[in-house]
Amino acid sequence: METYWNTKLTKDEIEICARLLNDIMHKQGSTLAHFGDIESVREFLPALVNDCAVRVLRSVEDNHVLGIIVWGVSNFWWSKEPFLFEDLVLAVDPKYHGFAREAIKALEVLAKANKFKGILSGCLLQDKPQMVLNSYRKFGFNEIIPNMLKVYK
């Protein structure tokens, strides 16, 4: 399938992403179910689109959304140089295989084009984090530290 990246999402596409994220966040046993909020997604995703912090992978054939990445810039306390921070990699079309690979390639293009020192990424929403880690390892990423989260009720 031929694909291309752009930075635009329609209101309907934002709603599809919001509902998909809501479903993922509220899977049984997900820590995010305690505080994941579909209204926050509906509010923040359009702002991120306006800030060009979203990349959308589309099918050339019919222009539909295959997946999105959300990214930002972070200056960590341990480096004077900026890093690209991956906030979200979301496969939208379940029939499209290889989105993780395409997303990682796009993150690398963004990082190099903006002269970032590196990329920091994770897998907060994944129920199979090992699969995500393996995808990143194929591109030369190293696992540096597991993240911890405590939720207060």
Tab-separated table of C-alpha atoms in Angstrom:
chain	number	residue	atom	x	y	z
A	1	MET	CA	0.000	0.000	0.000
A	2	GLU	CA	1.329	3.413	-0.924
A	3	THR	CA	1.286	5.912	1.948
A	4	TYR	CA	2.178	9.497	2.804
A	5	TRP	CA	2.481	11.646	5.935
A	6	ASN	CA	0.732	14.943	6.642
A	7	THR	CA	-0.206	17.039	9.682
A	8	LYS	CA	-3.979	17.408	9.318
A	9	LEU	CA	-6.892	15.627	10.970
A	10	THR	CA	-10.557	16.395	10.346
A	11	LYS	CA	-13.008	16.655	13.247
A	12	ASP	CA	-14.363	13.211	12.349
A	13	GLU	CA	-10.840	11.728	12.303
A	14	ILE	CA	-10.080	13.303	15.681
A	15	GLU	CA	-13.243	11.710	17.034
A	16	ILE	CA	-12.197	8.295	15.655
A	17	CYS	CA	-8.798	8.671	17.372
A	18	ALA	CA	-10.428	9.850	20.618
A	19	ARG	CA	-12.783	6.864	20.716
A	20	LEU	CA	-9.970	4.436	19.904
A	21	LEU	CA	-7.784	5.927	22.658
A	22	ASN	CA	-10.723	5.786	25.071
A	23	ASP	CA	-11.216	2.086	24.282
A	24	ILE	CA	-7.504	1.400	24.794
A	25	MET	CA	-7.365	3.374	28.053
A	26	HIS	CA	-10.367	1.565	29.480
A	27	LYS	CA	-9.311	-1.979	28.730
A	28	GLN	CA	-9.809	-4.162	31.757
A	29	GLY	CA	-6.806	-3.888	34.013
A	30	SER	CA	-5.353	-0.784	32.352
A	31	THR	CA	-3.883	1.711	34.804
A	32	LEU	CA	-5.045	4.489	32.485
A	33	ALA	CA	-8.671	3.492	33.067
A	34	HIS	CA	-8.468	5.321	36.420
A	35	PHE	CA	-7.817	8.707	34.857
A	36	GLY	CA	-7.993	8.386	31.066
A	37	ASP	CA	-10.462	10.946	29.781
A	38	ILE	CA	-11.945	11.043	26.277
A	39	GLU	CA	-12.832	14.726	26.691
A	40	SER	CA	-9.172	15.556	27.284
A	41	VAL	CA	-8.267	13.748	24.068
A	42	ARG	CA	-10.969	15.655	22.179
A	43	GLU	CA	-9.634	18.929	23.589
A	44	PHE	CA	-5.886	18.416	23.247
A	45	LEU	CA	-5.588	16.533	19.949
A	46	PRO	CA	-6.849	19.477	17.823
A	47	ALA	CA	-4.447	21.818	19.668
A	48	LEU	CA	-1.570	19.451	18.938
A	49	VAL	CA	-2.614	19.328	15.277
A	50	ASN	CA	-2.573	23.147	15.191
A	51	ASP	CA	0.903	23.142	16.768
A	52	CYS	CA	2.134	20.683	14.081
A	53	ALA	CA	2.981	18.171	16.817
A	54	VAL	CA	0.995	15.447	15.043
A	55	ARG	CA	1.955	13.404	12.008
A	56	VAL	CA	-0.734	11.425	10.217
A	57	LEU	CA	0.020	8.409	8.001
A	58	ARG	CA	-2.529	8.161	5.196
A	59	SER	CA	-3.286	5.820	2.332
A	60	VAL	CA	-2.579	7.374	-1.077
A	61	GLU	CA	-5.392	5.290	-2.556
A	62	ASP	CA	-8.279	6.694	-0.498
A	63	ASN	CA	-6.631	9.204	1.900
A	64	HIS	CA	-7.875	7.425	5.043
A	65	VAL	CA	-5.908	7.561	8.295
A	66	LEU	CA	-3.710	4.542	9.011
A	67	GLY	CA	-2.121	5.904	12.188
A	68	ILE	CA	-0.868	8.986	14.012
A	69	ILE	CA	2.164	10.020	15.996
A	70	VAL	CA	2.213	12.834	18.546
A	71	TRP	CA	5.572	14.296	19.519
A	72	GLY	CA	7.163	17.157	21.379
A	73	VAL	CA	10.534	18.606	22.314
A	74	SER	CA	12.091	17.978	25.704
A	75	ASN	CA	15.147	19.396	27.368
A	76	PHE	CA	16.017	16.901	30.046
A	77	TRP	CA	17.983	17.765	33.157
A	78	TRP	CA	20.735	15.414	32.050
A	79	SER	CA	21.469	17.016	28.652
A	80	LYS	CA	22.007	20.502	27.269
A	81	GLU	CA	20.670	19.365	23.906
A	82	PRO	CA	16.989	18.909	22.976
A	83	PHE	CA	15.430	15.503	22.372
A	84	LEU	CA	12.353	14.511	20.411
A	85	PHE	CA	9.835	13.065	22.869
A	86	GLU	CA	7.294	10.632	21.440
A	87	ASP	CA	3.985	11.152	23.232
A	88	LEU	CA	1.832	8.756	21.249
A	89	VAL	CA	2.050	6.221	18.433
A	90	LEU	CA	-1.474	5.097	17.539
A	91	ALA	CA	-2.347	2.578	14.824
A	92	VAL	CA	-5.812	3.637	13.670
A	93	ASP	CA	-6.522	1.123	10.886
A	94	PRO	CA	-6.292	-2.437	12.258
A	95	LYS	CA	-5.954	-3.842	8.722
A	96	TYR	CA	-2.745	-1.909	8.057
A	97	HIS	CA	0.339	-3.805	9.191
A	98	GLY	CA	3.684	-2.144	9.756
A	99	PHE	CA	2.565	1.134	11.290
A	100	ALA	CA	5.100	0.868	14.140
A	101	ARG	CA	7.907	0.623	11.586
A	102	GLU	CA	6.577	3.635	9.640
A	103	ALA	CA	6.107	5.644	12.846
A	104	ILE	CA	9.678	5.003	14.005
A	105	LYS	CA	11.029	6.023	10.587
A	106	ALA	CA	8.977	9.245	10.756
A	107	LEU	CA	10.243	10.021	14.263
A	108	GLU	CA	13.793	9.586	13.012
A	109	VAL	CA	13.166	11.952	10.086
A	110	LEU	CA	11.709	14.560	12.472
A	111	ALA	CA	14.605	14.194	14.911
A	112	LYS	CA	17.271	14.539	12.220
A	113	ALA	CA	15.510	17.427	10.434
A	114	ASN	CA	15.268	19.360	13.707
A	115	LYS	CA	18.800	18.438	14.824
A	116	PHE	CA	17.630	16.758	18.033
A	117	LYS	CA	20.222	14.792	19.985
A	118	GLY	CA	17.989	11.720	20.078
A	119	ILE	CA	14.502	10.299	20.541
A	120	LEU	CA	12.853	9.228	23.784
A	121	SER	CA	9.920	6.882	23.308
A	122	GLY	CA	7.800	4.470	25.314
A	123	CYS	CA	4.753	2.248	25.268
A	124	LEU	CA	2.351	3.522	27.922
A	125	LEU	CA	-0.802	2.372	26.117
A	126	GLN	CA	0.420	-1.034	24.980
A	127	ASP	CA	-0.920	-4.213	26.483
A	128	LYS	CA	2.026	-6.006	24.814
A	129	PRO	CA	4.978	-3.710	25.567
A	130	GLN	CA	7.544	-6.345	24.544
A	131	MET	CA	6.251	-6.184	20.966
A	132	VAL	CA	6.736	-2.397	20.934
A	133	LEU	CA	10.190	-2.652	22.504
A	134	ASN	CA	11.222	-5.175	19.855
A	135	SER	CA	10.091	-2.806	17.086
A	136	TYR	CA	12.202	0.017	18.502
A	137	ARG	CA	15.215	-2.251	19.070
A	138	LYS	CA	15.239	-3.094	15.349
A	139	PHE	CA	15.939	0.594	14.723
A	140	GLY	CA	18.791	0.832	17.218
A	141	PHE	CA	16.864	2.035	20.281
A	142	ASN	CA	17.965	0.853	23.728
A	143	GLU	CA	15.712	0.253	26.698
A	144	ILE	CA	17.013	2.596	29.375
A	145	ILE	CA	14.569	2.450	32.265
A	146	PRO	CA	11.091	1.144	33.016
A	147	ASN	CA	8.600	3.854	33.948
A	148	MET	CA	6.605	3.759	37.145
A	149	LEU	CA	3.158	5.232	37.809
A	150	LYS	CA	1.086	5.523	40.948
A	151	VAL	CA	-2.539	6.573	40.692
A	152	TYR	CA	-4.387	8.237	43.562
A	153	LYS	CA	-8.124	7.737	43.809
